[in-house]
PDB file of C-alpha atoms in Angstrom:
ATOM      1  CA  TYR A   1       0.041   0.386  -0.047  1.00 47.00           C
ATOM      2  CA  ASN A   2       1.388   3.410  -1.033  1.00 53.00           C
ATOM      3  CA  ILE A   3       0.790   5.926   2.405  1.00 54.00           C
ATOM      4  CA  ALA A   4       0.340   8.824  -0.061  1.00 55.00           C
ATOM      5  CA  CYS A   5      -2.504   7.570  -1.281  1.00 79.00           C
ATOM      6  CA  VAL A   6      -4.429   7.273   1.868  1.00 84.00           C
ATOM      7  CA  ASP A   7      -6.285  10.658   1.334  1.00 82.00           C
ATOM      8  CA  ASP A   8      -7.388   9.617  -2.099  1.00 85.00           C
ATOM      9  CA  VAL A   9      -8.786   6.499  -0.527  1.00 88.00           C
ATOM     10  CA  LEU A  10     -10.558   8.581   2.043  1.00 89.00           C
ATOM     11  CA  ASN A  11     -11.944  10.810  -0.681  1.00 87.00           C
ATOM     12  CA  SER A  12     -13.245   7.888  -2.826  1.00 87.00           C
ATOM     13  CA  ILE A  13     -15.359   5.957   0.399  1.00 88.00           C
ATOM     14  CA  VAL A  14     -16.733   9.520   1.296  1.00 88.00           C
ATOM     15  CA  SER A  15     -17.194  10.755  -2.354  1.00 80.00           C
ATOM     16  CA  GLU A  16     -19.105   7.976  -3.442  1.00 68.00           C
ATOM     17  CA  GLU A  17     -23.086   7.980  -3.971  1.00 64.00           C
ATOM     18  CA  GLN A  18     -23.552   7.764  -0.675  1.00 75.00           C
ATOM     19  CA  PRO A  19     -27.168   8.324   0.682  1.00 83.00           C
ATOM     20  CA  LEU A  20     -26.282  10.004   3.409  1.00 85.00           C
ATOM     21  CA  LEU A  21     -24.698  12.981   1.544  1.00 89.00           C
ATOM     22  CA  HIS A  22     -28.245  13.006  -0.791  1.00 88.00           C
ATOM     23  CA  VAL A  23     -29.972  13.569   2.449  1.00 89.00           C
ATOM     24  CA  VAL A  24     -28.387  16.301   3.982  1.00 91.00           C
ATOM     25  CA  SER A  25     -27.541  18.133   0.516  1.00 91.00           C
ATOM     26  CA  ASP A  26     -31.835  18.456   0.421  1.00 91.00           C
ATOM     27  CA  ILE A  27     -31.733  19.529   3.928  1.00 91.00           C
ATOM     28  CA  LEU A  28     -29.079  22.291   3.315  1.00 91.00           C
ATOM     29  CA  GLU A  29     -30.671  23.532   0.374  1.00 90.00           C
ATOM     30  CA  LYS A  30     -33.792  24.433   2.023  1.00 87.00           C
ATOM     31  CA  PHE A  31     -32.108  25.874   4.860  1.00 85.00           C
ATOM     32  CA  ILE A  32     -30.085  28.381   2.432  1.00 83.00           C
ATOM     33  CA  GLN A  33     -33.145  28.982   0.522  1.00 82.00           C
ATOM     34  CA  ALA A  34     -34.643  30.108   3.468  1.00 79.00           C
ATOM     35  CA  HIS A  35     -31.934  32.124   4.699  1.00 74.00           C
ATOM     36  CA  MET A  36     -31.379  34.002   1.304  1.00 74.00           C
ATOM     37  CA  SER A  37     -34.642  35.131   1.016  1.00 72.00           C
ATOM     38  CA  SER A  38     -34.698  38.045   2.853  1.00 72.00           C
ATOM     39  CA  SER A  39     -31.786  40.679   4.344  1.00 78.00           C
ATOM     40  CA  PRO A  40     -32.048  40.070   7.833  1.00 77.00           C
ATOM     41  CA  SER A  41     -31.625  36.143   7.104  1.00 77.00           C
ATOM     42  CA  GLN A  42     -28.738  36.954   4.807  1.00 80.00           C
ATOM     43  CA  GLN A  43     -26.946  39.017   7.830  1.00 84.00           C
ATOM     44  CA  GLN A  44     -27.800  36.292  10.389  1.00 84.00           C
ATOM     45  CA  LEU A  45     -26.241  33.653   8.031  1.00 83.00           C
ATOM     46  CA  MET A  46     -23.048  36.160   7.278  1.00 84.00           C
ATOM     47  CA  GLU A  47     -22.362  36.659  10.753  1.00 85.00           C
ATOM     48  CA  VAL A  48     -22.314  32.902  11.796  1.00 86.00           C
ATOM     49  CA  MET A  49     -20.019  32.401   9.030  1.00 85.00           C
ATOM     50  CA  THR A  50     -17.649  35.105   9.772  1.00 84.00           C
ATOM     51  CA  SER A  51     -17.928  33.573  13.770  1.00 85.00           C
ATOM     52  CA  MET A  52     -16.601  30.215  12.483  1.00 86.00           C
ATOM     53  CA  THR A  53     -12.701  29.351  12.456  1.00 80.00           C
ATOM     54  CA  LEU A  54     -13.776  26.859   9.677  1.00 82.00           C
ATOM     55  CA  LYS A  55     -12.646  28.855   6.319  1.00 81.00           C
ATOM     56  CA  CYS A  56     -14.912  28.540   3.487  1.00 81.00           C
ATOM     57  CA  PRO A  57     -14.233  25.674   1.003  1.00 82.00           C
ATOM     58  CA  HIS A  58     -12.775  26.472  -2.744  1.00 81.00           C
ATOM     59  CA  GLU A  59     -14.530  26.109  -5.607  1.00 77.00           C
ATOM     60  CA  ASP A  60     -12.942  23.343  -6.825  1.00 77.00           C
ATOM     61  CA  VAL A  61     -12.526  21.347  -3.751  1.00 83.00           C
ATOM     62  CA  LYS A  62     -14.671  17.971  -3.816  1.00 87.00           C
ATOM     63  CA  ARG A  63     -18.640  18.002  -3.146  1.00 88.00           C
ATOM     64  CA  TRP A  64     -18.272  16.555   0.436  1.00 90.00           C
ATOM     65  CA  HIS A  65     -16.253  19.225   1.460  1.00 90.00           C
ATOM     66  CA  LYS A  66     -18.780  21.428   0.757  1.00 91.00           C
ATOM     67  CA  ILE A  67     -21.369  19.932   2.115  1.00 92.00           C
ATOM     68  CA  TYR A  68     -19.600  19.313   5.085  1.00 92.00           C
ATOM     69  CA  PHE A  69     -18.770  23.778   5.215  1.00 92.00           C
ATOM     70  CA  GLY A  70     -22.860  23.910   4.880  1.00 91.00           C
ATOM     71  CA  LEU A  71     -23.454  21.714   7.726  1.00 93.00           C
ATOM     72  CA  GLU A  72     -20.849  23.358   9.942  1.00 93.00           C
ATOM     73  CA  VAL A  73     -22.677  26.656   9.322  1.00 91.00           C
ATOM     74  CA  LEU A  74     -26.011  25.094   9.831  1.00 91.00           C
ATOM     75  CA  VAL A  75     -25.495  23.720  13.491  1.00 91.00           C
ATOM     76  CA  HIS A  76     -23.631  26.552  14.399  1.00 90.00           C
ATOM     77  CA  PHE A  77     -26.719  28.930  13.116  1.00 88.00           C
ATOM     78  CA  LYS A  78     -28.975  26.623  14.893  1.00 87.00           C
ATOM     79  CA  LYS A  79     -26.975  27.551  18.344  1.00 87.00           C
ATOM     80  CA  ALA A  80     -26.848  30.974  17.722  1.00 86.00           C
ATOM     81  CA  PHE A  81     -30.239  31.546  16.785  1.00 83.00           C
ATOM     82  CA  PRO A  82     -32.046  28.642  18.912  1.00 78.00           C
ATOM     83  CA  SER A  83     -35.337  30.663  18.845  1.00 64.00           C
ATOM     84  CA  GLU A  84     -35.819  29.847  15.489  1.00 66.00           C
ATOM     85  CA  GLU A  85     -37.333  26.656  14.105  1.00 74.00           C
ATOM     86  CA  LEU A  86     -34.882  25.238  11.344  1.00 76.00           C
ATOM     87  CA  LEU A  87     -35.293  21.480  11.573  1.00 83.00           C
ATOM     88  CA  SER A  88     -37.597  18.850  12.820  1.00 85.00           C
ATOM     89  CA  ALA A  89     -35.859  16.614  15.613  1.00 85.00           C
ATOM     90  CA  LYS A  90     -35.452  13.954  12.916  1.00 87.00           C
ATOM     91  CA  ASP A  91     -33.551  16.418  10.345  1.00 89.00           C
ATOM     92  CA  THR A  92     -31.591  17.953  13.524  1.00 88.00           C
ATOM     93  CA  LYS A  93     -29.992  14.456  14.327  1.00 89.00           C
ATOM     94  CA  THR A  94     -29.072  13.497  10.618  1.00 91.00           C
ATOM     95  CA  VAL A  95     -27.110  17.182  10.506  1.00 92.00           C
ATOM     96  CA  GLU A  96     -25.308  16.539  13.710  1.00 93.00           C
ATOM     97  CA  SER A  97     -24.881  12.864  12.778  1.00 93.00           C
ATOM     98  CA  VAL A  98     -23.292  13.389   9.070  1.00 93.00           C
ATOM     99  CA  ARG A  99     -21.617  16.489  10.202  1.00 94.00           C
ATOM    100  CA  ASN A 100     -19.548  14.585  13.130  1.00 95.00           C
ATOM    101  CA  ILE A 101     -18.777  11.903  10.106  1.00 95.00           C
ATOM    102  CA  LEU A 102     -17.551  14.147   7.404  1.00 95.00           C
ATOM    103  CA  ARG A 103     -15.569  16.573  10.240  1.00 95.00           C
ATOM    104  CA  ALA A 104     -13.612  13.119  10.908  1.00 95.00           C
ATOM    105  CA  PHE A 105     -12.833  12.710   7.312  1.00 94.00           C
ATOM    106  CA  SER A 106     -12.126  16.299   6.858  1.00 93.00           C
ATOM    107  CA  HIS A 107      -9.762  16.309   9.578  1.00 92.00           C
ATOM    108  CA  ALA A 108      -7.860  13.142   8.521  1.00 92.00           C
ATOM    109  CA  VAL A 109      -7.608  14.506   4.602  1.00 90.00           C
ATOM    110  CA  LYS A 110      -6.076  17.746   6.033  1.00 88.00           C
ATOM    111  CA  VAL A 111      -3.681  16.154   8.267  1.00 87.00           C
ATOM    112  CA  LEU A 112      -2.577  13.547   5.676  1.00 85.00           C
ATOM    113  CA  SER A 113      -2.379  15.514   2.747  1.00 81.00           C
ATOM    114  CA  GLY A 114      -1.433  19.224   4.408  1.00 71.00           C
ATOM    115  CA  PRO A 115       1.164  21.408   3.629  1.00 68.00           C
ATOM    116  CA  VAL A 116       3.221  20.219   6.180  1.00 70.00           C
ATOM    117  CA  CYS A 117       4.748  16.727   5.160  1.00 68.00           C
ATOM    118  CA  PRO A 118       3.220  14.047   7.912  1.00 73.00           C
ATOM    119  CA  THR A 119       4.977  10.853   9.052  1.00 83.00           C
ATOM    120  CA  ALA A 120       3.479   7.711   8.724  1.00 85.00           C
ATOM    121  CA  ASN A 121       3.328   7.209  12.521  1.00 88.00           C
ATOM    122  CA  ILE A 122       0.351   9.504  12.818  1.00 89.00           C
ATOM    123  CA  TYR A 123      -1.728   7.602  10.228  1.00 90.00           C
ATOM    124  CA  PHE A 124      -3.396   5.237  12.697  1.00 93.00           C
ATOM    125  CA  ASN A 125      -4.759   7.728  14.860  1.00 92.00           C
ATOM    126  CA  GLU A 126      -6.499   9.928  11.945  1.00 93.00           C
ATOM    127  CA  LEU A 127      -8.027   6.452  10.484  1.00 94.00           C
ATOM    128  CA  TRP A 128      -8.592   5.217  13.984  1.00 95.00           C
ATOM    129  CA  ILE A 129     -11.031   8.956  15.050  1.00 95.00           C
ATOM    130  CA  ILE A 130     -12.672   8.221  11.757  1.00 95.00           C
ATOM    131  CA  ARG A 131     -13.647   4.476  12.407  1.00 94.00           C
ATOM    132  CA  THR A 132     -14.656   5.337  16.026  1.00 95.00           C
ATOM    133  CA  THR A 133     -16.768   8.236  14.758  1.00 95.00           C
ATOM    134  CA  LEU A 134     -18.658   5.623  12.194  1.00 95.00           C
ATOM    135  CA  GLU A 135     -19.445   2.985  14.697  1.00 93.00           C
ATOM    136  CA  GLU A 136     -20.500   5.622  17.063  1.00 93.00           C
ATOM    137  CA  GLU A 137     -22.896   6.812  14.275  1.00 93.00           C
ATOM    138  CA  ALA A 138     -24.203   3.863  13.236  1.00 92.00           C
ATOM    139  CA  SER A 139     -25.572   3.012  16.874  1.00 90.00           C
ATOM    140  CA  THR A 140     -28.538   5.396  16.332  1.00 86.00           C
ATOM    141  CA  ASP A 141     -31.970   4.857  17.353  1.00 86.00           C
ATOM    142  CA  ASN A 142     -32.757   6.224  14.211  1.00 85.00           C
ATOM    143  CA  THR A 143     -32.459   3.022  11.571  1.00 87.00           C
ATOM    144  CA  GLU A 144     -33.140   4.719   8.523  1.00 86.00           C
ATOM    145  CA  LEU A 145     -30.022   7.300   9.294  1.00 87.00           C
ATOM    146  CA  ALA A 146     -28.184   3.843  10.983  1.00 89.00           C
ATOM    147  CA  SER A 147     -28.278   1.865   7.887  1.00 89.00           C
ATOM    148  CA  MET A 148     -26.995   4.788   5.759  1.00 87.00           C
ATOM    149  CA  VAL A 149     -24.113   5.073   8.329  1.00 89.00           C
ATOM    150  CA  TRP A 150     -23.501   1.555   7.558  1.00 90.00           C
ATOM    151  CA  GLU A 151     -23.493   1.723   4.067  1.00 88.00           C
ATOM    152  CA  MET A 152     -20.283   4.233   4.763  1.00 89.00           C
ATOM    153  CA  GLN A 153     -18.968   2.174   7.788  1.00 91.00           C
ATOM    154  CA  GLU A 154     -18.777  -1.061   5.201  1.00 91.00           C
ATOM    155  CA  ALA A 155     -16.353   0.571   2.897  1.00 90.00           C
ATOM    156  CA  PHE A 156     -14.208   2.025   5.231  1.00 92.00           C
ATOM    157  CA  ASP A 157     -14.070  -1.029   7.124  1.00 92.00           C
ATOM    158  CA  GLU A 158     -12.973  -2.957   4.115  1.00 91.00           C
ATOM    159  CA  TYR A 159      -9.961  -0.818   3.364  1.00 90.00           C
ATOM    160  CA  TRP A 160      -9.364  -0.708   7.313  1.00 90.00           C
ATOM    161  CA  GLN A 161      -8.844  -4.910   7.321  1.00 89.00           C
ATOM    162  CA  ASN A 162      -6.561  -4.547   4.156  1.00 89.00           C
ATOM    163  CA  SER A 163      -4.405  -1.922   6.010  1.00 89.00           C
ATOM    164  CA  TYR A 164      -4.115  -1.858   9.978  1.00 91.00           C
ATOM    165  CA  VAL A 165      -0.897  -3.769   9.733  1.00 91.00           C
ATOM    166  CA  TRP A 166       0.955  -1.206   7.919  1.00 89.00           C
ATOM    167  CA  LEU A 167      -0.758   1.430   9.540  1.00 90.00           C
ATOM    168  CA  SER A 168       0.442   0.282  12.902  1.00 92.00           C
ATOM    169  CA  ALA A 169       3.707  -0.882  12.169  1.00 90.00           C
ATOM    170  CA  PRO A 170       4.843   2.916  11.941  1.00 90.00           C
ATOM    171  CA  ALA A 171       2.957   3.903  15.058  1.00 91.00           C
ATOM    172  CA  VAL A 172       4.766   1.398  16.869  1.00 90.00           C
ATOM    173  CA  LEU A 173       8.212   3.024  16.310  1.00 88.00           C
ATOM    174  CA  ASP A 174       6.814   6.352  17.719  1.00 89.00           C
ATOM    175  CA  PRO A 175       7.565   6.183  21.581  1.00 89.00           C
ATOM    176  CA  ARG A 176       4.742   7.832  22.577  1.00 89.00           C
ATOM    177  CA  PHE A 177       2.772   4.852  21.304  1.00 89.00           C
ATOM    178  CA  LYS A 178       4.914   1.548  20.674  1.00 88.00           C
ATOM    179  CA  ILE A 179       3.146  -2.046  21.240  1.00 88.00           C
ATOM    180  CA  ALA A 180       0.807  -0.922  23.665  1.00 89.00           C
ATOM    181  CA  PHE A 181      -1.008   1.983  21.542  1.00 91.00           C
ATOM    182  CA  ILE A 182      -2.066  -0.914  19.204  1.00 92.00           C
ATOM    183  CA  GLU A 183      -2.936  -3.325  21.356  1.00 92.00           C
ATOM    184  CA  PHE A 184      -5.118  -1.057  23.039  1.00 93.00           C
ATOM    185  CA  HIS A 185      -6.810  -0.198  20.143  1.00 94.00           C
ATOM    186  CA  LEU A 186      -6.901  -3.511  18.282  1.00 94.00           C
ATOM    187  CA  LYS A 187      -8.750  -5.126  21.699  1.00 94.00           C
ATOM    188  CA  GLN A 188     -11.445  -2.280  20.673  1.00 92.00           C
ATOM    189  CA  ALA A 189     -11.298  -3.429  17.150  1.00 91.00           C
ATOM    190  CA  PHE A 190     -11.200  -7.168  17.260  1.00 91.00           C
ATOM    191  CA  GLY A 191     -12.328  -7.919  20.446  1.00 91.00           C
ATOM    192  CA  THR A 192     -11.669 -11.154  21.759  1.00 91.00           C
ATOM    193  CA  ASP A 193      -9.386 -11.872  18.287  1.00 93.00           C
ATOM    194  CA  ALA A 194      -7.217  -9.243  19.102  1.00 93.00           C
ATOM    195  CA  ALA A 195      -4.345 -11.429  20.148  1.00 92.00           C
ATOM    196  CA  LYS A 196      -3.537 -12.757  16.797  1.00 93.00           C
ATOM    197  CA  HIS A 197      -3.699  -9.495  15.298  1.00 92.00           C
ATOM    198  CA  VAL A 198      -1.225  -8.117  17.896  1.00 92.00           C
ATOM    199  CA  SER A 199       0.807 -11.112  17.016  1.00 92.00           C
ATOM    200  CA  ILE A 200       1.284 -10.430  13.654  1.00 92.00           C
ATOM    201  CA  ILE A 201       2.286  -6.897  14.270  1.00 91.00           C
ATOM    202  CA  ARG A 202       4.899  -8.393  16.918  1.00 87.00           C
ATOM    203  CA  GLU A 203       6.230 -10.975  14.377  1.00 88.00           C
ATOM    204  CA  LEU A 204       6.928  -8.302  11.862  1.00 86.00           C
ATOM    205  CA  PHE A 205       9.395  -6.580  14.250  1.00 81.00           C
ATOM    206  CA  LEU A 206      10.964 -10.079  15.028  1.00 79.00           C
ATOM    207  CA  GLU A 207      11.428 -10.770  10.972  1.00 81.00           C
ATOM    208  CA  TYR A 208      13.093  -7.632  11.338  1.00 73.00           C
ATOM    209  CA  CYS A 209      15.609  -8.889  14.234  1.00 67.00           C
ATOM    210  CA  THR A 210      16.384 -11.516  12.096  1.00 69.00           C
ATOM    211  CA  ALA A 211      16.783  -9.984   8.673  1.00 59.00           C
ATOM    212  CA  VAL A 212      19.455  -7.331  10.199  1.00 54.00           C
ATOM    213  CA  ASP A 213      21.623 -10.336  10.976  1.00 52.00           C
ATOM    214  CA  GLU A 214      21.476 -12.235   7.918  1.00 54.00           C
ATOM    215  CA  PRO A 215      24.800 -12.705   5.940  1.00 52.00           C
ATOM    216  CA  SER A 216      25.185 -10.426   2.380  1.00 50.00           C
ATOM    217  CA  ALA A 217      25.304 -12.070  -0.864  1.00 45.00           C
ATOM    218  CA  VAL A 218      28.927 -11.390  -0.970  1.00 44.00           C
ATOM    219  CA  HIS A 219      29.518 -12.645   2.261  1.00 47.00           C
ATOM    220  CA  SER A 220      27.798 -15.648   1.741  1.00 48.00           C
ATOM    221  CA  ASN A 221      29.905 -16.291  -1.419  1.00 50.00           C
ATOM    222  CA  CYS A 222      32.911 -15.815   0.112  1.00 49.00           C
ATOM    223  CA  ASP A 223      32.693 -18.178   3.064  1.00 49.00           C
ATOM    224  CA  SER A 224      31.935 -20.899  -0.047  1.00 48.00           C
ATOM    225  CA  CYS A 225      35.150 -20.181  -1.624  1.00 48.00           C
ATOM    226  CA  ASP A 226      38.364 -22.239  -0.391  1.00 49.00           C
ATOM    227  CA  ILE A 227      40.475 -19.033   0.425  1.00 49.00           C
ATOM    228  CA  GLN A 228      43.274 -19.522   2.953  1.00 52.00           C
ATOM    229  CA  VAL A 229      43.356 -16.978   5.877  1.00 52.00           C
ATOM    230  CA  GLY A 230      46.897 -17.427   7.615  1.00 53.00           C
ATOM    231  CA  GLY A 231      47.032 -21.476   7.130  1.00 52.00           C
ATOM    232  CA  PHE A 232      43.444 -22.052   7.739  1.00 53.00           C
ATOM    233  CA  TYR A 233      40.744 -22.161   5.364  1.00 55.00           C
ATOM    234  CA  LYS A 234      38.223 -19.428   5.760  1.00 55.00           C
ATOM    235  CA  ASP A 235      35.279 -22.167   6.538  1.00 61.00           C
ATOM    236  CA  SER A 236      37.200 -22.918   9.787  1.00 60.00           C
ATOM    237  CA  LEU A 237      36.185 -19.370  11.260  1.00 66.00           C
ATOM    238  CA  LYS A 238      32.224 -20.239  10.189  1.00 70.00           C
ATOM    239  CA  VAL A 239      31.836 -21.568  13.912  1.00 64.00           C
ATOM    240  CA  TRP A 240      33.382 -18.002  15.238  1.00 57.00           C
ATOM    241  CA  ASP A 241      31.030 -15.881  12.631  1.00 68.00           C
ATOM    242  CA  ASP A 242      28.095 -18.002  14.062  1.00 68.00           C
ATOM    243  CA  TYR A 243      28.823 -17.290  17.636  1.00 58.00           C
ATOM    244  CA  VAL A 244      29.218 -13.423  16.791  1.00 62.00           C
ATOM    245  CA  SER A 245      26.249 -13.318  14.632  1.00 65.00           C
ATOM    246  CA  ALA A 246      23.930 -15.054  17.393  1.00 64.00           C
ATOM    247  CA  GLN A 247      25.037 -12.586  19.730  1.00 61.00           C
ATOM    248  CA  ARG A 248      24.301  -9.636  18.096  1.00 63.00           C
ATOM    249  CA  ARG A 249      21.146 -11.242  17.089  1.00 60.00           C
ATOM    250  CA  GLY A 250      20.350 -11.457  20.783  1.00 58.00           C
ATOM    251  CA  GLN A 251      21.427  -7.982  21.713  1.00 59.00           C
ATOM    252  CA  VAL A 252      19.105  -6.840  18.844  1.00 57.00           C
ATOM    253  CA  PHE A 253      15.957  -8.758  20.089  1.00 61.00           C
ATOM    254  CA  THR A 254      16.654  -7.744  23.500  1.00 72.00           C
ATOM    255  CA  GLU A 255      16.723  -4.353  22.359  1.00 73.00           C
ATOM    256  CA  LEU A 256      13.511  -4.499  20.689  1.00 74.00           C
ATOM    257  CA  THR A 257      11.939  -6.403  23.482  1.00 76.00           C
ATOM    258  CA  ASN A 258      12.871  -3.436  25.862  1.00 78.00           C
ATOM    259  CA  TYR A 259      11.694  -0.846  23.272  1.00 76.00           C
ATOM    260  CA  LEU A 260       8.321  -2.425  22.722  1.00 77.00           C
ATOM    261  CA  GLU A 261       7.598  -3.409  26.474  1.00 76.00           C
ATOM    262  CA  ASN A 262       8.527  -0.408  28.273  1.00 77.00           C
ATOM    263  CA  GLY A 263       6.676   2.475  29.012  1.00 77.00           C
ATOM    264  CA  VAL A 264       5.379   5.010  26.458  1.00 81.00           C
ATOM    265  CA  VAL A 265       7.110   8.812  26.423  1.00 76.00           C
ATOM    266  CA  PRO A 266       4.323  11.364  27.339  1.00 75.00           C
ATOM    267  CA  GLY A 267       3.219  13.245  24.382  1.00 69.00           C
ATOM    268  CA  LYS A 268       3.256  16.451  26.138  1.00 63.00           C
ATOM    269  CA  ASP A 269       5.563  17.550  29.053  1.00 47.00           C
ATOM    270  CA  ASP A 270       3.584  17.859  32.147  1.00 42.00           C
TER     271      ASP A 270
END
C-alpha cells in the first residue's frame, strides 16, 4: 500500500454516491433558500459564517467538502439563533450525525495531505478517529440513518481490514505509542480475536531482527570459496562467525523487546 494515497482512498469512500450526502444536501438546500430570501436572514447567515474558524472551501474542492462546510454553518446557526425553528428533531439528528462523520474525514484528509509533510506514525490515529466516529453514529436509534451510516462504514472497514498492519508498524516506532497503543486499539477493534492481530505486528518486528543479521550475498559467496587465511581455510572461522551473529541477534532482540515493552514517552510535558 502506498501511504501517500490514503487521502485519495478517504476521498473515494466519502465521495461515492452515499445516501447520507443526498439526504443532507436536500436539508441544506432548503435551509439556504429560506435564509437567502430576505436581508435580515442573509445578515444572520453572514454573522455565523464570519464567527466560524472553519474556512470556506474553494470552488474546485470535492463536493463532500462543501457539504461538510454547509453542515457546520447550519449547526452553528442553530446554536446562535435557537429561537428559530429550523429543523425537525429527525433532521437535526441527521445533520449532526453526518457533520460528525464528515468532520472526521475532513480532519484526516487535512492532516494527511496538508502542506506540512506528515509522518507515517500519525496515520493510524487519524484513521482510528474515522472508524470510531462511524461506529458511534451507526448506533443511533434512527434505523434509517443507521442504515445509511452502515453503508459508509462497510466501505471504510474494507479498507481498514486491508491496512491496519502497515498503519500499526510506524505507530509502534513512535515512542509515545509503542506496542501498547496498538494493543489498546486492536482490542477495541477485534475483541477476543485481538491477540492474533497484535501477534502479526510483533512478528513483523521479530522478522526485522532476523533480517538485520542475515549475511550479505557477497559474504556468503566468499564463505564458500576455498581461500586460505593465515594457514586456515576460511570455513574454519564459521563457528566463530556463527557465535558472533548469535550474540548480535540476541542483543538486537533484547533491545527491541525492551523498546516494545517499556513505558511510553508522554506526548506532552507535565
